[in-house]
Structure formats: structure tokens, C-alpha cells
Amino acid sequence: MAEVRTSTSPGSSEVTVDGHEGDRWDVLQWDARENCEVRQILDRIADKWSLLVISLLEEKTMRFNELRRAIDGISQRMLTVTLRNLERDGLICRTVYAEVPPRVEYHLTPLGCTLLGTIQSLVRWTEQHQEEIVRARAEFDASAR
Amino acid sequence: MAEVRTSTSPGSSEVTVDGHEGDRWDVLQWDARENCEVRQILDRIADKWSLLVISLLEEKTMRFNELRRAIDGISQRMLTVTLRNLERDGLICRTVYAEVPPRVEYHLTPLGCTLLGTIQSLVRWTEQHQEEIVRARAEFDASAR
DNA sequence: CAGCATCCTAATCGATACTG
DNA sequence: CAGTATCGATTAGGATGCTG
């Protein structure tokens, strides 16, 4: 995950803005493996923290430190970076209230909401199969040495 | 995805498998966002290359270099590491044929197959919304300066 | 409160060389 | 062919200190 725009570079359009090939594949015959654009987006939303942030924002609008506390182990820096990226991608919306002390709230955009189902099923899959995986790992580790 | 960890077992060779040293069981929280175990697994399967590998193996059993060629841009090292991790997690199965030259084939396990639907919907979502995202990014970059 | 800037270490990953 | 081993470069990401 690139950190997006180091300083105020002029064009600031970081990387891979390659043209997309025409999609002449069937619904399931996706060409993601050949499309840098798709790969890069996948990489971002499948990101460790993004996944968590999006699924947290399902329930409600949340403030910065509220998210920070909810996501145990995230540093302030990474939360900032993650939120900024999600905002840039149009998945979440950032609202600043002109108050003292300042209040900033985040919520999913309609686009972000369309991702919820998939992410939830991913999280649910993991919850449901974690023991199976732990078992597989133990077995692998035991036999592979 | 950590690659090599301080090996926890004494006699163990440096298997290139992520250590599970971050696991803290002290608090049994069965919410995915607070469960390190789940988070770690999520992190692995939502990995850039894992996603690609799993979805490629949907269609058929594949050999090492076949996968390598199919996944443009992956290094031999990362393919090895990714496959090893997926195998360890019980998601894919590795079969070595005693031939010369050697042949090694990979295919999804039943557990791996249960992940397919979710991963495909993730990939499909990305494909369907990539232009929307690119547009959002351009807009963000233009205004946020 | 909600950040941004900086420094700096640890982890990731690609390139290269070598093996069964 | 299908890896392993090593090394060097890049990057992620935590810690800290400073703002409005």
C-alpha cells in the first residue's frame, strides 16, 4: 500500500494509471490477473486495516478516536493513512464539524456500502473456519520437519 | 504477512512460514475485530497474491510455473512463499510427482473451495467498480490540494 | 480531539545464484 | 522443473513531538 502523495508533488497521480484493456471475458472469466488497475484496487481494499475499518463503519458513523479504540493495535498513523486512502477511493466519507474540540466523523458512502456484503462474508468465513485452519497449521508444522 | 519469524521451537529449521507469535489468547473476544487469530487469518487470505492464487486454482489444478506465468509480476520467491502458506493453512494441496523433470501440482482443498465464492465476489466487485474508484481518486486529488 | 511531520527500525520483496 | 539460500533495496509502520 503506497502512502499516497509524499509532499505536495504537482501532478500527484502516483502510480499505475495504465489503460484498461477491453473486457471480453465472461462474468467469471475475469482478467484481474492481467489488469494492474484491478490488482491495485484489490490490494487496497483487501488491506488489513481497511477491511476492519469498513466492517466497523457498517454499524454506524464513527469518530477518529472511536475507531482507534475499536481497532486494537492500530497506530494513529496507520488509521490516518487508511482512512485517507478509503476516502480517496470514495468508499468512506469524512465530515469535519467546526467545533472545539474538533469532531471528525466517518461513514460509508453508497459505494462503500456495496462492499459490505462481500467483506462480511469474508470475515464470517474466517470466523467459521479459524479452528480448522489452526488445526491444519499444527498438522503441517508437525509433519514438515 | 510476516515471512520468517523468530522460530519458536528450538530444533526447527527456518521454515518460511509466518510465525504465530502475535497471538494473544488472554482475552477471549469472539468479535473478529478484536480477535488476533481471526485478524491474522484474514490478513493472510486477503493477501495480494493469495487472492490471485486461490481464484486461479478454481478452474483447475496447476503446476508451479504455470501459476507463475499466469500471475504476471509475481516473483518466484513470492509464489513459493504464498503457496507454502496456503498449503500450511490447509487451503491448497501440493502434490509432488516422482518424475524427471519434477512435476508439482497444486489444487484447492475442500476448505479452500469454501472460500471461492467470497473471493470471486470480491474480485467481481473490484472489476465492476474500478472506474468509479478511479474517478473518485481523480476528484480527491484534484480538490485536496 | 484529530490530525501531520519526522525519524528510524523491522519486515517485505525482488534479483541472483545454486541444487536435486 | 521446482524449488532453496542469500543479500540488498524498498517500504511499511511504530514512536515521538508538534499543531489548530
mmCIF file with all atom_site columns, C-alpha atoms in Angstrom, chain A residues 125 129 132, chain B residues 54 89-93 107-117:
data_model
loop_
_atom_site.group_PDB
_atom_site.id
_atom_site.type_symbol
_atom_site.label_atom_id
_atom_site.label_alt_id
_atom_site.label_comp_id
_atom_site.label_asym_id
_atom_site.label_entity_id
_atom_site.label_seq_id
_atom_site.pdbx_PDB_ins_code
_atom_site.Cartn_x
_atom_site.Cartn_y
_atom_site.Cartn_z
_atom_site.occupancy
_atom_site.B_iso_or_equiv
_atom_site.pdbx_formal_charge
_atom_site.auth_seq_id
_atom_site.auth_comp_id
_atom_site.auth_asym_id
_atom_site.auth_atom_id
_atom_site.pdbx_PDB_model_num
ATOM 1  C CA . TRP A 1 125 ? -15.747 -17.268 6.677  1.00 0.00 ? 125 TRP A CA 1
ATOM 2  C CA . HIS A 1 129 ? -13.050 -21.768 9.795  1.00 0.00 ? 129 HIS A CA 1
ATOM 3  C CA . GLU A 1 132 ? -9.918  -25.735 11.065 1.00 0.00 ? 132 GLU A CA 1
ATOM 4  C CA . ILE B 1 54  ? -6.892  -19.177 -4.987 1.00 0.00 ? 54  ILE B CA 1
ATOM 5  C CA . ASP B 1 89  ? -3.395  -23.241 6.203  1.00 0.00 ? 89  ASP B CA 1
ATOM 6  C CA . GLY B 1 90  ? -4.995  -26.231 4.543  1.00 0.00 ? 90  GLY B CA 1
ATOM 7  C CA . LEU B 1 91  ? -6.401  -24.237 1.675  1.00 0.00 ? 91  LEU B CA 1
ATOM 8  C CA . ILE B 1 92  ? -4.464  -25.807 -1.128 1.00 0.00 ? 92  ILE B CA 1
ATOM 9  C CA . CYS B 1 93  ? -2.942  -29.201 -1.676 1.00 0.00 ? 93  CYS B CA 1
ATOM 10 C CA . HIS B 1 107 ? -5.212  -27.646 -6.247 1.00 0.00 ? 107 HIS B CA 1
ATOM 11 C CA . LEU B 1 108 ? -7.764  -26.342 -3.808 1.00 0.00 ? 108 LEU B CA 1
ATOM 12 C CA . THR B 1 109 ? -8.763  -28.428 -0.849 1.00 0.00 ? 109 THR B CA 1
ATOM 13 C CA . PRO B 1 110 ? -12.419 -28.639 0.130  1.00 0.00 ? 110 PRO B CA 1
ATOM 14 C CA . LEU B 1 111 ? -11.704 -25.945 2.691  1.00 0.00 ? 111 LEU B CA 1
ATOM 15 C CA . GLY B 1 112 ? -10.150 -23.798 0.016  1.00 0.00 ? 112 GLY B CA 1
ATOM 16 C CA . CYS B 1 113 ? -13.200 -24.281 -2.137 1.00 0.00 ? 113 CYS B CA 1
ATOM 17 C CA . THR B 1 114 ? -15.446 -22.823 0.512  1.00 0.00 ? 114 THR B CA 1
ATOM 18 C CA . LEU B 1 115 ? -13.548 -19.589 0.110  1.00 0.00 ? 115 LEU B CA 1
ATOM 19 C CA . LEU B 1 116 ? -14.076 -19.331 -3.609 1.00 0.00 ? 116 LEU B CA 1
ATOM 20 C CA . GLY B 1 117 ? -17.456 -17.670 -3.598 1.00 0.00 ? 117 GLY B CA 1
#
